[in-house]
Amino acid sequence: MKAYVHITLKDGVLDPQGKTIAHALSALGFDGIQDVRQGKYIELDLIATDREEARNSVDQMCRKLLSNTVIENYTIKIE
Amino acid sequence: MKAYVHITLKDGVLDPQGKTIAHALSALGFDGIQDVRQGKYIELDLIATDREEARNSVDQMCRKLLSNTVIENYTIKIE
């Protein structure tokens, strides 16, 4: 079973990496960019066969290690 | 218009960050993890209103700056 986790900075949290990308794109001649936000994307390959169990397990992983819940949001997709 | 870009390492390319996450999760007591791959996730806020034009523009951004096409794949979603 595969789990796909997106970790993004919460609204209002400064994203210097995103700002750097936006500036670099402008410098390369790309116009019309209002904002850029960079997040993390993690694919997990799990042995679990139960969807609900897998989701709970990945939720715990996000809380304990993968994300910093003070400044980041995460979403989990199980397939 | 929003563009969502996923950048992942190609199959076969070593992912030390993913391996580190997998080890850390095991050390925390999470069993049943076969593999972890970490990628990047970028949200772009564009002024463009034409879907096709936005996609072409973001495709160029990926080729020129956002991804290293030698070792990385990218996917673009426009909304």
Coordinates of C-alpha atoms in Angstrom, one line a residue:
Chain A
M1 CA 0.0 0.0 0.0
K2 CA 1.3 3.4 -0.9
A3 CA 0.9 6.6 1.2
Y4 CA 1.5 10.0 -0.3
V5 CA 2.2 12.9 2.2
H6 CA 2.2 16.6 1.3
I7 CA 3.8 18.9 3.9
T8 CA 3.2 22.6 3.4
L9 CA 3.9 25.7 5.5
K10 CA 0.9 27.1 7.2
D11 CA -0.6 30.3 5.8
G12 CA 1.2 33.3 7.2
V13 CA 4.5 31.4 7.8
L14 CA 7.3 33.0 5.9
D15 CA 8.7 30.8 3.1
P16 CA 12.2 32.0 2.2
Q17 CA 12.8 29.1 -0.1
G18 CA 9.6 29.9 -2.1
K19 CA 10.6 33.6 -2.2
T20 CA 14.1 32.6 -3.6
I21 CA 12.5 30.5 -6.3
A22 CA 10.1 33.3 -7.3
H23 CA 13.1 35.7 -7.6
A24 CA 15.1 33.2 -9.6
L25 CA 12.2 32.7 -12.0
S26 CA 11.8 36.4 -12.4
A27 CA 15.5 36.7 -13.1
L28 CA 15.2 34.1 -15.8
G29 CA 12.5 36.1 -17.5
F30 CA 9.3 34.4 -16.2
D31 CA 6.7 37.0 -15.6
G32 CA 3.3 36.8 -14.0
I33 CA 4.3 34.9 -10.8
Q34 CA 2.4 36.2 -7.8
D35 CA 3.7 33.8 -5.2
V36 CA 5.6 30.6 -4.8
R37 CA 5.5 28.2 -1.8
Q38 CA 7.7 25.2 -1.5
G39 CA 6.7 22.1 0.5
K40 CA 7.7 18.5 0.9
Y41 CA 6.3 15.4 -0.8
I42 CA 7.0 12.0 0.7
E43 CA 6.0 8.6 -0.8
L44 CA 5.9 5.7 1.7
D45 CA 5.7 2.1 0.6
L46 CA 3.9 0.2 3.4
I47 CA 3.3 -3.5 4.1
A48 CA -0.1 -2.7 5.7
T49 CA -3.1 -3.9 3.7
D50 CA -5.8 -2.2 5.8
R51 CA -6.5 1.4 4.6
E52 CA -7.6 2.8 7.9
E53 CA -4.7 1.2 9.8
A54 CA -2.3 2.6 7.2
R55 CA -3.8 6.1 7.5
N56 CA -3.6 6.1 11.3
S57 CA 0.0 4.9 11.2
V58 CA 1.1 7.6 8.6
D59 CA -0.8 10.2 10.7
Q60 CA 1.3 9.2 13.7
M61 CA 4.5 9.4 11.5
C62 CA 3.5 12.9 10.4
R63 CA 3.0 14.0 14.0
K64 CA 6.1 12.5 15.4
L65 CA 8.7 13.0 12.7
L66 CA 7.7 14.1 9.2
S67 CA 6.1 17.5 9.9
N68 CA 6.5 20.3 12.4
T69 CA 2.8 20.8 13.3
V70 CA 3.6 24.3 14.8
I71 CA 4.3 25.7 11.4
E72 CA 3.3 23.0 8.9
N73 CA 0.2 21.3 7.6
Y74 CA 0.1 17.9 6.2
T75 CA -2.2 15.9 4.0
I76 CA -2.2 12.1 3.6
K77 CA -3.4 10.1 0.6
I78 CA -3.6 6.3 0.7
E79 CA -3.7 4.2 -2.4
Chain B
M1 CA -4.5 30.4 -11.6
K2 CA -2.6 27.9 -9.4
A3 CA 0.0 25.4 -10.6
Y4 CA 1.1 22.5 -8.4
V5 CA 4.4 20.8 -9.3
H6 CA 5.7 17.5 -7.9
I7 CA 9.4 16.8 -8.4
T8 CA 10.5 13.3 -7.6
L9 CA 13.7 11.4 -8.1
K10 CA 13.7 9.0 -11.1
D11 CA 13.5 5.3 -10.3
G12 CA 16.9 3.8 -9.6
V13 CA 18.3 7.1 -8.4
L14 CA 19.5 6.8 -4.8
D15 CA 17.5 8.8 -2.3
P16 CA 19.6 9.2 0.9
Q17 CA 17.0 11.6 2.4
G18 CA 14.3 9.0 1.9
K19 CA 16.5 6.3 3.4
T20 CA 17.2 8.5 6.4
I21 CA 13.5 9.0 7.0
A22 CA 12.9 5.3 6.8
H23 CA 15.6 4.6 9.4
A24 CA 14.3 7.3 11.7
L25 CA 10.8 5.9 11.5
S26 CA 12.0 2.4 12.3
A27 CA 13.9 3.8 15.2
L28 CA 10.7 5.4 16.5
G29 CA 9.0 2.0 16.4
F30 CA 7.1 2.2 13.1
D31 CA 7.2 -1.2 11.4
G32 CA 6.2 -2.3 8.0
I33 CA 7.9 0.4 6.0
Q34 CA 9.3 -1.0 2.8
D35 CA 10.5 2.2 1.2
V36 CA 10.4 6.0 1.5
R37 CA 11.1 8.5 -1.3
Q38 CA 11.2 12.2 -0.7
G39 CA 10.4 14.7 -3.3
K40 CA 9.6 18.4 -3.6
Y41 CA 6.2 20.0 -3.9
I42 CA 5.9 23.6 -5.3
E43 CA 2.8 25.7 -5.5
L44 CA 2.9 28.6 -7.9
D45 CA 0.3 31.4 -8.0
L46 CA 0.2 32.7 -11.5
I47 CA -1.5 35.7 -13.1
A48 CA -2.1 33.8 -16.4
T49 CA -5.7 33.0 -17.1
D50 CA -5.2 30.6 -20.0
R51 CA -4.7 27.0 -18.9
E52 CA -2.6 25.9 -21.8
E53 CA -0.4 29.0 -21.6
A54 CA 0.1 28.5 -17.8
R55 CA 1.0 24.8 -18.3
N56 CA 3.6 25.6 -21.0
S57 CA 5.1 28.4 -18.9
V58 CA 5.4 26.1 -15.8
D59 CA 6.8 23.3 -18.0
Q60 CA 9.6 25.7 -19.0
M61 CA 10.2 26.7 -15.4
C62 CA 10.6 23.0 -14.5
R63 CA 13.1 22.5 -17.3
K64 CA 15.1 25.6 -16.6
L65 CA 15.1 25.9 -12.9
L66 CA 12.8 23.8 -10.7
S67 CA 13.9 20.3 -11.6
N68 CA 17.1 18.5 -12.6
T69 CA 15.8 16.5 -15.5
V70 CA 18.8 14.2 -15.5
I71 CA 17.8 12.6 -12.2
E72 CA 14.3 14.0 -11.5
N73 CA 10.8 13.7 -13.0
Y74 CA 8.2 16.4 -12.6
T75 CA 4.4 16.5 -12.9
I76 CA 2.3 19.7 -13.3
K77 CA -1.3 20.2 -12.3
I78 CA -3.1 23.4 -13.2
E79 CA -6.2 24.5 -11.4

